[in-house]
Amino acid sequence: MTPEQNDSVGIVVPQTLHFDQPLTLACGRALPKHDIVYETYGSLNPDKSNGILICHALSGHHHAAGIHHADDRKPGWWDSCIGPGKPIDTNVFFVLSINNIGGCNGSTGPTAINPDTGKPWGPDFPPLRCRDWVESQYLMMQHFGISQWAAIIGGSLGGMQAMRWALEYPDAMRHCIVIASAMKLSAQNIAFNEIARRAITSDPNFFEGRYLEHNTLPRQGLALARMVGHITYLSEDGMKQKFGRELKTGNLNLGSGSDSDVEFEVESYLRYQGEAFSGSFDANTYLLMTKALDYYDLAREYNDDPVQAFSHAKCAFMVISFTTDWRFAPARSREIVDALVAANKSVSYAQIEADHGHDAFLIPIPRYMDVFHAYMKRLKQELGHAL
């Protein structure tokens, strides 16, 4: 490892854990068996009290830190926060990052083979709720012999999973760190998700979700869905700073030629993002995940009272939001904080100035890193680790 890489977890190898026991889902159906792909960073201490679970967002997966080979130029999606000396310090903590069921990065999902048919699950894969991911993560916890997580941490949809953990298994965690998240989606968020889903299902190569059986992919629809989603993850100021009205090709001067030659930088960027995503992500997984996101409502079975819901939690909370995040606005994080305070729970809150919109939770913004570091020092102190 070179000096400039001494804060990296280095080369990591994804692993697969197979579960033969049926997993009963919230919809009433069960997966007869399933696989979970995961990565770990750091080592468990003797009493297994230093475990941290990372919950991923909509298009996330198990590869959260490090690289997969020496020439890998794309580290894990949260490499800025996980590693030696980073906020989630792998010199101190054992970190588990998994690809949720329903995913398309190796864990059992729509692209996996349905044992009843011998064909890909496709649209027949059972609908999921956030609590289903918690249940499968709990099986992973048991596999590693961990009785209580030092913390469960997640951004966006990952933060929703972390909060669900606090209600479903209140004794199984000491800290819950919720970043750029909400207790339920707004109507506007649901609307954006529906537009993205409609883009996919309207693709002529969708074949009612059985595109793999037709040896094709709804790439155009999935690319459009990603483009719509990506716009909502960015802020207006951030897009202005990054792209402005700069041209990739062509000229806007009168008499300079055909307007068909004109392409703005932002157009080129969105097309690239859409095309790359459509070749790496599964359309049925996208439909499944966005529906689970839409259905999430932390307080639904608690008389729609978030204070009553959080009264079941026993852990301490850290909540972080970002000023230009309009997809999961700071107001949604303050709702979480207000409910926790009213439920007499220990909670810290930070609102971070950032121009990056919802994507800010993935970016090493200095104050964000300082706040994250400071809170994680509390966890180190609890473990008796010298600072």
Tab-separated table of C-alpha atoms in Angstrom:
chain	number	residue	atom	x	y	z
A	1	MET	CA	0.000	0.000	0.000
A	2	THR	CA	1.470	3.342	-1.024
A	3	PRO	CA	1.679	6.301	1.444
A	4	GLU	CA	-1.182	8.103	-0.251
A	5	GLN	CA	-3.348	5.008	0.347
A	6	ASN	CA	-2.636	4.605	4.074
A	7	ASP	CA	-6.145	5.715	4.967
A	8	SER	CA	-7.725	3.085	2.706
A	9	VAL	CA	-8.914	-0.364	3.714
A	10	GLY	CA	-7.033	-1.539	0.622
A	11	ILE	CA	-8.054	-4.461	-1.546
A	12	VAL	CA	-11.254	-6.136	-0.376
A	13	VAL	CA	-12.962	-9.295	-1.571
A	14	PRO	CA	-16.765	-9.577	-1.597
A	15	GLN	CA	-18.131	-12.686	0.086
A	16	THR	CA	-21.430	-14.531	-0.155
A	17	LEU	CA	-23.427	-16.024	2.707
A	18	HIS	CA	-26.149	-18.539	1.921
A	19	PHE	CA	-29.228	-18.978	4.128
A	20	ASP	CA	-31.274	-22.150	3.722
A	21	GLN	CA	-33.978	-21.217	6.222
A	22	PRO	CA	-37.063	-19.450	4.761
A	23	LEU	CA	-37.236	-15.697	5.249
A	24	THR	CA	-40.824	-14.605	5.842
A	25	LEU	CA	-41.493	-11.199	4.318
A	26	ALA	CA	-43.862	-8.418	5.318
A	27	CYS	CA	-46.048	-9.181	2.281
A	28	GLY	CA	-46.824	-12.621	3.728
A	29	ARG	CA	-44.717	-14.545	1.222
A	30	ALA	CA	-41.361	-16.133	1.997
A	31	LEU	CA	-38.041	-16.566	0.272
A	32	PRO	CA	-37.286	-20.307	0.665
A	33	LYS	CA	-33.571	-19.536	0.674
A	34	HIS	CA	-31.419	-16.549	-0.151
A	35	ASP	CA	-27.878	-15.288	-0.618
A	36	ILE	CA	-26.356	-12.101	0.771
A	37	VAL	CA	-23.218	-10.570	-0.727
A	38	TYR	CA	-21.183	-8.532	1.732
A	39	GLU	CA	-17.838	-6.961	2.546
A	40	THR	CA	-16.185	-6.428	5.913
A	41	TYR	CA	-13.532	-3.918	6.967
A	42	GLY	CA	-11.566	-4.009	10.228
A	43	SER	CA	-11.710	-6.770	12.824
A	44	LEU	CA	-14.152	-7.805	15.523
A	45	ASN	CA	-12.808	-7.297	19.034
A	46	PRO	CA	-12.934	-10.214	21.528
A	47	ASP	CA	-16.344	-9.314	22.975
A	48	LYS	CA	-17.718	-8.367	19.527
A	49	SER	CA	-18.822	-4.951	20.759
A	50	ASN	CA	-17.225	-2.876	17.972
A	51	GLY	CA	-19.481	-3.883	15.071
A	52	ILE	CA	-20.961	-1.267	12.745
A	53	LEU	CA	-23.606	-2.028	10.135
A	54	ILE	CA	-23.709	0.126	6.999
A	55	CYS	CA	-27.123	0.335	5.319
A	56	HIS	CA	-27.039	1.360	1.665
A	57	ALA	CA	-29.270	3.709	-0.297
A	58	LEU	CA	-31.446	3.050	-3.350
A	59	SER	CA	-28.780	2.144	-5.900
A	60	GLY	CA	-26.108	1.209	-3.360
A	61	HIS	CA	-24.543	-2.163	-2.669
A	62	HIS	CA	-22.014	-4.003	-0.522
A	63	HIS	CA	-18.889	-2.294	-1.913
A	64	ALA	CA	-18.671	0.666	0.461
A	65	ALA	CA	-14.900	1.040	0.873
A	66	GLY	CA	-11.561	0.033	-0.577
A	67	ILE	CA	-10.856	-1.351	-4.038
A	68	HIS	CA	-11.336	-4.762	-5.646
A	69	HIS	CA	-7.958	-5.004	-7.388
A	70	ALA	CA	-4.712	-3.074	-7.623
A	71	ASP	CA	-5.728	-1.236	-10.813
A	72	ASP	CA	-9.237	-0.398	-9.566
A	73	ARG	CA	-9.836	3.334	-10.059
A	74	LYS	CA	-13.279	3.378	-8.439
A	75	PRO	CA	-13.271	2.795	-4.681
A	76	GLY	CA	-16.359	1.871	-2.668
A	77	TRP	CA	-19.240	4.348	-2.599
A	78	TRP	CA	-18.447	5.564	0.954
A	79	ASP	CA	-14.674	5.279	0.866
A	80	SER	CA	-14.400	8.858	2.129
A	81	CYS	CA	-15.915	7.815	5.461
A	82	ILE	CA	-14.687	4.247	6.024
A	83	GLY	CA	-11.036	3.415	6.647
A	84	PRO	CA	-8.106	3.929	9.029
A	85	GLY	CA	-8.455	7.314	10.727
A	86	LYS	CA	-11.664	8.171	8.876
A	87	PRO	CA	-14.948	8.808	10.712
A	88	ILE	CA	-15.763	5.084	10.637
A	89	ASP	CA	-12.273	4.101	11.732
A	90	THR	CA	-11.392	0.543	10.729
A	91	ASN	CA	-8.505	0.563	13.209
A	92	VAL	CA	-11.227	0.593	15.880
A	93	PHE	CA	-14.435	-0.755	14.342
A	94	PHE	CA	-15.506	-3.883	12.494
A	95	VAL	CA	-17.658	-2.725	9.598
A	96	LEU	CA	-20.208	-4.858	7.760
A	97	SER	CA	-21.648	-3.633	4.461
A	98	ILE	CA	-24.153	-5.809	2.600
A	99	ASN	CA	-26.107	-5.823	-0.640
A	100	ASN	CA	-29.759	-6.066	0.399
A	101	ILE	CA	-32.092	-8.786	-0.809
A	102	GLY	CA	-33.880	-7.562	-3.894
A	103	GLY	CA	-30.611	-6.065	-5.104
A	104	CYS	CA	-28.750	-6.811	-8.311
A	105	ASN	CA	-25.165	-7.071	-7.084
A	106	GLY	CA	-25.145	-10.713	-6.079
A	107	SER	CA	-27.716	-10.940	-3.306
A	108	THR	CA	-30.948	-12.762	-4.087
A	109	GLY	CA	-33.181	-10.493	-6.132
A	110	PRO	CA	-35.072	-10.278	-9.427
A	111	THR	CA	-32.032	-11.372	-11.478
A	112	ALA	CA	-31.531	-14.506	-9.349
A	113	ILE	CA	-33.072	-17.841	-10.296
A	114	ASN	CA	-36.504	-18.625	-8.884
A	115	PRO	CA	-36.164	-22.209	-7.557
A	116	ASP	CA	-39.794	-22.917	-8.465
A	117	THR	CA	-39.397	-22.084	-12.173
A	118	GLY	CA	-35.688	-22.340	-12.968
A	119	LYS	CA	-35.948	-18.880	-14.576
A	120	PRO	CA	-34.976	-15.437	-13.253
A	121	TRP	CA	-37.395	-14.142	-10.621
A	122	GLY	CA	-37.993	-10.991	-12.660
A	123	PRO	CA	-41.332	-9.341	-11.810
A	124	ASP	CA	-42.339	-12.376	-9.701
A	125	PHE	CA	-39.882	-11.456	-6.953
A	126	PRO	CA	-41.898	-10.686	-3.783
A	127	PRO	CA	-42.536	-7.025	-2.955
A	128	LEU	CA	-40.328	-5.785	-0.139
A	129	ARG	CA	-40.606	-3.451	2.799
A	130	CYS	CA	-37.776	-1.873	4.734
A	131	ARG	CA	-38.391	-4.238	7.655
A	132	ASP	CA	-37.548	-7.167	5.346
A	133	TRP	CA	-34.048	-5.784	4.940
A	134	VAL	CA	-33.779	-5.397	8.698
A	135	GLU	CA	-34.758	-9.042	9.160
A	136	SER	CA	-32.158	-10.266	6.681
A	137	GLN	CA	-29.544	-7.997	8.280
A	138	TYR	CA	-30.450	-9.467	11.666
A	139	LEU	CA	-29.606	-12.920	10.302
A	140	MET	CA	-26.192	-11.542	9.305
A	141	MET	CA	-25.768	-10.163	12.817
A	142	GLN	CA	-26.417	-13.617	14.262
A	143	HIS	CA	-23.995	-15.189	11.796
A	144	PHE	CA	-21.166	-13.000	13.094
A	145	GLY	CA	-22.152	-13.629	16.715
A	146	ILE	CA	-22.774	-9.929	17.381
A	147	SER	CA	-25.287	-9.306	20.163
A	148	GLN	CA	-25.324	-5.512	19.869
A	149	TRP	CA	-24.110	-3.156	17.157
A	150	ALA	CA	-21.972	-0.241	18.269
A	151	ALA	CA	-23.871	1.688	15.578
A	152	ILE	CA	-26.073	1.277	12.563
A	153	ILE	CA	-25.403	3.972	9.980
A	154	GLY	CA	-27.123	4.910	6.751
A	155	GLY	CA	-27.816	7.754	4.368
A	156	SER	CA	-31.106	8.296	2.525
A	157	LEU	CA	-32.861	4.901	2.295
A	158	GLY	CA	-30.047	3.588	4.478
A	159	GLY	CA	-31.079	6.013	7.216
A	160	MET	CA	-34.627	4.675	7.007
A	161	GLN	CA	-33.304	1.164	7.601
A	162	ALA	CA	-31.278	2.359	10.583
A	163	MET	CA	-34.375	3.944	12.157
A	164	ARG	CA	-36.419	0.798	11.512
A	165	TRP	CA	-33.742	-1.203	13.331
A	166	ALA	CA	-34.130	1.100	16.355
A	167	LEU	CA	-37.819	0.151	16.600
A	168	GLU	CA	-37.670	-3.532	15.621
A	169	TYR	CA	-34.584	-4.485	17.665
A	170	PRO	CA	-34.085	-1.711	20.240
A	171	ASP	CA	-31.621	-3.741	22.340
A	172	ALA	CA	-29.456	-4.609	19.352
A	173	MET	CA	-27.803	-1.204	18.835
A	174	ARG	CA	-26.176	1.531	20.896
A	175	HIS	CA	-26.194	4.306	18.287
A	176	CYS	CA	-28.258	5.137	15.216
A	177	ILE	CA	-26.768	7.568	12.706
A	178	VAL	CA	-29.301	8.899	10.198
A	179	ILE	CA	-28.002	11.017	7.323
A	180	ALA	CA	-30.112	12.902	4.745
A	181	SER	CA	-33.193	10.827	5.442
A	182	ALA	CA	-36.860	11.066	6.494
A	183	MET	CA	-39.570	9.201	8.396
A	184	LYS	CA	-41.570	8.907	5.164
A	185	LEU	CA	-41.484	10.224	1.625
A	186	SER	CA	-43.248	13.381	0.562
A	187	ALA	CA	-45.833	13.300	-2.232
A	188	GLN	CA	-43.267	15.031	-4.458
A	189	ASN	CA	-40.723	12.251	-3.836
A	190	ILE	CA	-43.293	9.577	-4.606
A	191	ALA	CA	-44.175	11.446	-7.800
A	192	PHE	CA	-40.555	11.480	-8.989
A	193	ASN	CA	-40.275	7.759	-8.275
A	194	GLU	CA	-43.426	7.065	-10.271
A	195	ILE	CA	-42.129	9.017	-13.274
A	196	ALA	CA	-38.920	6.972	-13.137
A	197	ARG	CA	-40.867	3.709	-12.918
A	198	ARG	CA	-43.104	4.713	-15.815
A	199	ALA	CA	-40.032	5.454	-17.928
A	200	ILE	CA	-38.868	1.879	-17.326
A	201	THR	CA	-42.174	0.099	-17.828
A	202	SER	CA	-42.865	2.087	-21.025
A	203	ASP	CA	-39.674	0.857	-22.645
A	204	PRO	CA	-40.582	-1.541	-25.500
A	205	ASN	CA	-37.899	-3.930	-24.252
A	206	PHE	CA	-39.422	-4.166	-20.765
A	207	PHE	CA	-41.676	-7.117	-21.703
A	208	GLU	CA	-43.690	-6.779	-18.469
A	209	GLY	CA	-40.507	-7.329	-16.498
A	210	ARG	CA	-39.477	-10.529	-18.288
A	211	TYR	CA	-36.791	-8.900	-20.419
A	212	LEU	CA	-34.098	-11.378	-19.333
A	213	GLU	CA	-36.176	-14.200	-20.805
A	214	HIS	CA	-36.124	-12.234	-24.076
A	215	ASN	CA	-32.335	-11.705	-23.857
A	216	THR	CA	-32.694	-7.949	-23.766
A	217	LEU	CA	-32.762	-5.022	-21.333
A	218	PRO	CA	-34.990	-1.915	-21.074
A	219	ARG	CA	-31.888	0.241	-21.260
A	220	GLN	CA	-33.530	3.374	-22.615
A	221	GLY	CA	-36.199	3.387	-19.896
A	222	LEU	CA	-33.709	2.700	-17.135
A	223	ALA	CA	-31.399	5.423	-18.447
A	224	LEU	CA	-34.272	7.922	-18.400
A	225	ALA	CA	-35.202	6.838	-14.867
A	226	ARG	CA	-31.639	7.413	-13.729
A	227	MET	CA	-31.504	10.817	-15.417
A	228	VAL	CA	-34.694	11.916	-13.635
A	229	GLY	CA	-33.423	10.596	-10.316
A	230	HIS	CA	-29.985	12.112	-10.730
A	231	ILE	CA	-31.409	15.590	-11.290
A	232	THR	CA	-33.259	15.325	-7.970
A	233	TYR	CA	-30.065	14.323	-6.139
A	234	LEU	CA	-28.298	17.524	-7.218
A	235	SER	CA	-28.972	21.129	-6.249
A	236	GLU	CA	-29.566	24.048	-8.605
A	237	ASP	CA	-26.485	25.860	-7.293
A	238	GLY	CA	-24.393	22.732	-7.598
A	239	MET	CA	-25.465	22.180	-11.188
A	240	LYS	CA	-24.831	25.822	-11.982
A	241	GLN	CA	-21.303	25.634	-10.578
A	242	LYS	CA	-20.530	22.325	-12.278
A	243	PHE	CA	-22.108	22.936	-15.678
A	244	GLY	CA	-23.621	26.392	-16.033
A	245	ARG	CA	-24.625	26.764	-19.688
A	246	GLU	CA	-21.323	25.444	-20.989
A	247	LEU	CA	-21.426	23.614	-24.304
A	248	LYS	CA	-19.993	20.179	-24.936
A	249	THR	CA	-20.289	20.567	-28.694
A	250	GLY	CA	-21.624	23.085	-31.199
A	251	ASN	CA	-22.041	26.837	-31.170
A	252	LEU	CA	-25.001	29.034	-30.202
A	253	ASN	CA	-23.904	32.024	-32.324
A	254	LEU	CA	-26.461	33.009	-34.963
A	255	GLY	CA	-25.561	31.664	-38.374
A	256	SER	CA	-22.970	29.300	-36.922
A	257	GLY	CA	-24.528	26.107	-38.237
A	258	SER	CA	-27.145	23.553	-37.316
A	259	ASP	CA	-28.697	23.646	-33.855
A	260	SER	CA	-28.578	19.850	-33.905
A	261	ASP	CA	-24.814	20.151	-33.305
A	262	VAL	CA	-25.395	21.915	-29.976
A	263	GLU	CA	-25.049	19.861	-26.815
A	264	PHE	CA	-24.828	21.348	-23.330
A	265	GLU	CA	-22.393	19.901	-20.800
A	266	VAL	CA	-25.275	19.001	-18.488
A	267	GLU	CA	-26.979	17.064	-21.300
A	268	SER	CA	-23.827	15.090	-21.974
A	269	TYR	CA	-23.363	14.399	-18.261
A	270	LEU	CA	-26.922	13.115	-17.785
A	271	ARG	CA	-26.712	10.918	-20.858
A	272	TYR	CA	-23.470	9.409	-19.609
A	273	GLN	CA	-24.931	8.764	-16.156
A	274	GLY	CA	-28.060	7.203	-17.643
A	275	GLU	CA	-26.203	4.975	-20.080
A	276	ALA	CA	-23.712	3.788	-17.460
A	277	PHE	CA	-26.478	3.013	-14.975
A	278	SER	CA	-28.623	1.173	-17.515
A	279	GLY	CA	-25.790	-1.269	-18.130
A	280	SER	CA	-25.039	-1.970	-14.474
A	281	PHE	CA	-28.381	-1.928	-12.623
A	282	ASP	CA	-31.437	-4.124	-12.960
A	283	ALA	CA	-34.752	-2.525	-13.929
A	284	ASN	CA	-36.888	-4.825	-11.754
A	285	THR	CA	-34.627	-4.049	-8.801
A	286	TYR	CA	-35.148	-0.337	-9.433
A	287	LEU	CA	-38.929	-0.810	-9.430
A	288	LEU	CA	-38.754	-2.937	-6.286
A	289	MET	CA	-36.505	-0.543	-4.357
A	290	THR	CA	-38.427	2.613	-5.232
A	291	LYS	CA	-41.706	0.981	-4.193
A	292	ALA	CA	-40.176	-0.009	-0.834
A	293	LEU	CA	-39.020	3.588	-0.487
A	294	ASP	CA	-42.520	4.898	-1.247
A	295	TYR	CA	-44.193	2.529	1.232
A	296	TYR	CA	-41.858	3.381	4.102
A	297	ASP	CA	-43.644	5.129	6.959
A	298	LEU	CA	-41.935	4.793	10.324
A	299	ALA	CA	-44.984	5.719	12.407
A	300	ARG	CA	-47.761	4.007	10.439
A	301	GLU	CA	-48.396	1.221	12.948
A	302	TYR	CA	-47.917	3.584	15.888
A	303	ASN	CA	-51.132	5.566	15.264
A	304	ASP	CA	-49.162	7.784	12.863
A	305	ASP	CA	-47.419	9.230	15.914
A	306	PRO	CA	-43.609	9.378	15.504
A	307	VAL	CA	-43.174	10.177	19.202
A	308	GLN	CA	-44.961	6.955	20.090
A	309	ALA	CA	-42.854	5.113	17.500
A	310	PHE	CA	-39.535	6.408	18.862
A	311	SER	CA	-40.606	5.660	22.442
A	312	HIS	CA	-39.585	2.066	21.655
A	313	ALA	CA	-35.997	3.017	20.786
A	314	LYS	CA	-33.208	2.664	23.353
A	315	CYS	CA	-30.180	3.884	21.419
A	316	ALA	CA	-28.683	7.340	21.016
A	317	PHE	CA	-29.213	9.130	17.699
A	318	MET	CA	-27.180	11.361	15.437
A	319	VAL	CA	-29.114	13.092	12.632
A	320	ILE	CA	-27.406	15.005	9.802
A	321	SER	CA	-28.972	17.033	6.985
A	322	PHE	CA	-27.695	19.251	4.164
A	323	THR	CA	-28.957	22.719	3.293
A	324	THR	CA	-29.432	22.210	-0.467
A	325	ASP	CA	-30.900	18.718	-0.238
A	326	TRP	CA	-34.447	19.219	-1.520
A	327	ARG	CA	-35.130	15.516	-2.027
A	328	PHE	CA	-34.679	14.860	1.718
A	329	ALA	CA	-34.842	18.412	2.994
A	330	PRO	CA	-33.510	19.531	6.396
A	331	ALA	CA	-37.119	19.969	7.516
A	332	ARG	CA	-37.553	16.183	7.271
A	333	SER	CA	-34.518	15.642	9.516
A	334	ARG	CA	-35.825	18.199	12.006
A	335	GLU	CA	-39.080	16.226	12.165
A	336	ILE	CA	-37.027	13.202	13.219
A	337	VAL	CA	-35.152	15.255	15.814
A	338	ASP	CA	-38.317	16.863	17.204
A	339	ALA	CA	-39.967	13.447	17.608
A	340	LEU	CA	-36.879	12.045	19.338
A	341	VAL	CA	-36.706	15.006	21.726
A	342	ALA	CA	-40.418	14.655	22.520
A	343	ALA	CA	-39.824	10.932	23.156
A	344	ASN	CA	-37.034	11.906	25.584
A	345	LYS	CA	-34.300	10.224	23.549
A	346	SER	CA	-30.653	11.204	23.297
A	347	VAL	CA	-30.169	12.972	19.963
A	348	SER	CA	-27.570	15.175	18.300
A	349	TYR	CA	-28.312	17.138	15.141
A	350	ALA	CA	-26.215	18.951	12.555
A	351	GLN	CA	-27.300	20.822	9.445
A	352	ILE	CA	-24.409	21.075	7.008
A	353	GLU	CA	-23.963	23.914	4.515
A	354	ALA	CA	-23.405	22.222	1.163
A	355	ASP	CA	-23.982	22.941	-2.530
A	356	HIS	CA	-24.240	19.280	-3.515
A	357	GLY	CA	-27.918	18.538	-2.901
A	358	HIS	CA	-28.867	15.038	-1.729
A	359	ASP	CA	-25.554	13.631	-2.981
A	360	ALA	CA	-23.798	15.621	-0.243
A	361	PHE	CA	-23.948	12.654	2.130
A	362	LEU	CA	-21.479	10.838	-0.172
A	363	ILE	CA	-19.005	13.729	-0.366
A	364	PRO	CA	-16.216	14.531	2.169
A	365	ILE	CA	-17.372	18.068	2.956
A	366	PRO	CA	-15.048	19.389	5.712
A	367	ARG	CA	-17.692	20.314	8.313
A	368	TYR	CA	-19.608	17.110	7.611
A	369	MET	CA	-16.440	15.099	8.201
A	370	ASP	CA	-15.673	17.087	11.381
A	371	VAL	CA	-19.163	16.480	12.798
A	372	PHE	CA	-19.080	12.809	11.834
A	373	HIS	CA	-15.594	12.386	13.347
A	374	ALA	CA	-16.667	14.073	16.585
A	375	TYR	CA	-19.674	11.819	17.049
A	376	MET	CA	-17.728	8.670	16.246
A	377	LYS	CA	-15.175	9.630	18.917
A	378	ARG	CA	-17.961	9.068	21.452
A	379	LEU	CA	-18.258	5.500	20.223
A	380	LYS	CA	-14.494	5.028	20.497
A	381	GLN	CA	-14.600	6.292	24.071
A	382	GLU	CA	-17.366	3.849	24.920
A	383	LEU	CA	-15.122	1.059	23.665
A	384	GLY	CA	-12.287	2.372	25.816
A	385	HIS	CA	-10.191	3.141	22.785
A	386	ALA	CA	-7.469	5.763	23.259
A	387	LEU	CA	-8.102	8.834	21.125
